[in-house]
Amino acid sequence: MEDRVYGIFDGGKEGPKLADLCRGLLDEQKTSWPQLSEAYEALGSAKTRLLACNGFSVRLLHNPGRLTSTDAKVDAADISRRPCFLCADRLPHPQKSILYRHEYLILSNPMPVMSGHLTIPHISHRPQTIIANTQTFLALAADLGKEWIILYNGPRCGASAPDHLHFQAIPAGQTPIEHEIGEKRRLVPYGGYQNGISCYRVENLGREVILFEGEEPLSLARALSRHIEVLGQIPRPPADEEPMVNVLCRFQEGKYTVLVFPRSKHRPSVFFRDGDDRIVVSPAVVEMAGIVVTPFQRDFDRLDCATIESIYREVTLGLTL
Ligand SMILES: [Zn+2]
């Protein structure tokens, strides 16, 4: 196993910066792991198209390599039958990792949505949930710094391994929503938070987005966990599981900005249609942030603003309706 550890980050001041370690890992893996170098080559020729929707933008990304993730079977029976691809002993041999604070492995994502895409699984096989892990989520954002954003997909709304706790990271500044939340006129105070935490609903994005800001990670982590728990009181089955959310965090100049996307369902009805009517779009956190991955060329060509707006309306959970 030891030759599979590229580096160790334990939070100490002496060692290398986490961002530098991650860049080094990605560079090393692109040369030593043929599957990854092929995936990056395919990514280089992936097509993109910008859609100016009503109040917001979406970037379509045609990437056939993402079909496995977009079309992944994620119901409990399917998951229990397949070997877990995030467990350390099942990682492909060329894959190396950075051991993060004794608890997580940082890996290059073998099917990247964009250059620099990282997957960050827990070292042990345990269910995907953020409510008990908001502190780690924020710590990862701070440790990786302003060049990356941290992503979370709930077990029933985008995580392709709902049985194994994991986060992701992508380079900062690549998603449309990161720019849209900078427009102050969109921000409407929400929730009456105190203790240095600001909270807003972000308007005119075609889907529900709750924005938290703060500089003190412990109180912010608690507010986030509580907010997600409260979402579970909005009735919808099954009530015993974590409320459906996607979450994104960036850390800049000492401040955490967290976006919560409350969800009502995982996939839109067009995903389940037959034949030519089927549109293979499976909204996860990257899609909710404004990058819509389309593994099939025909979907990339035909998706329009009305369809995107309808997909967002269908999968979002409106908090004031
Ligand atoms: Zn596992």
XYZ file of N, CA and C and ligand atoms in Angstrom, residues 82-90 121-126 161 163-165, ligand 1:
58
model
N -22.659 -4.395 -6.314
C -21.406 -4.072 -6.992
C -20.282 -3.851 -5.974
N -19.023 -4.186 -6.355
C -17.918 -3.880 -5.445
C -17.752 -2.369 -5.334
N -17.393 -1.877 -4.167
C -17.269 -0.431 -3.964
C -15.977 0.065 -4.602
N -16.113 1.044 -5.497
C -14.924 1.514 -6.225
C -14.171 2.607 -5.472
N -14.650 2.976 -4.269
C -13.918 3.981 -3.492
C -13.151 3.378 -2.316
N -13.329 2.085 -2.060
C -12.572 1.451 -0.985
C -11.101 1.334 -1.407
N -10.205 1.631 -0.463
C -8.780 1.720 -0.788
C -8.236 0.429 -1.398
N -8.726 -0.718 -0.905
C -8.159 -1.974 -1.412
C -8.680 -2.339 -2.800
N -9.612 -1.558 -3.318
C -10.117 -1.850 -4.660
C -9.744 -0.771 -5.676
N -12.477 10.260 -0.925
C -13.232 9.311 -0.099
C -12.656 9.161 1.302
N -13.516 8.818 2.244
C -13.073 8.447 3.593
C -12.264 7.160 3.489
N -11.323 6.957 4.439
C -10.502 5.745 4.342
C -11.299 4.481 4.680
N -12.456 4.645 5.329
C -13.254 3.446 5.616
C -14.604 3.516 4.908
N -15.152 2.344 4.645
C -16.428 2.231 3.932
C -17.565 2.590 4.889
N -18.163 3.752 4.703
C -19.270 4.200 5.564
C -20.200 5.066 4.725
N -21.422 6.810 -5.533
C -21.148 5.805 -4.496
C -21.854 6.258 -3.213
N -22.863 4.617 -0.849
C -22.515 3.786 0.307
C -21.132 4.107 0.867
N -20.404 5.028 0.229
C -19.037 5.328 0.701
C -18.855 6.855 0.769
N -18.680 7.346 2.002
C -18.543 8.786 2.243
C -17.424 9.403 1.387
Zn -16.215 1.606 -0.072
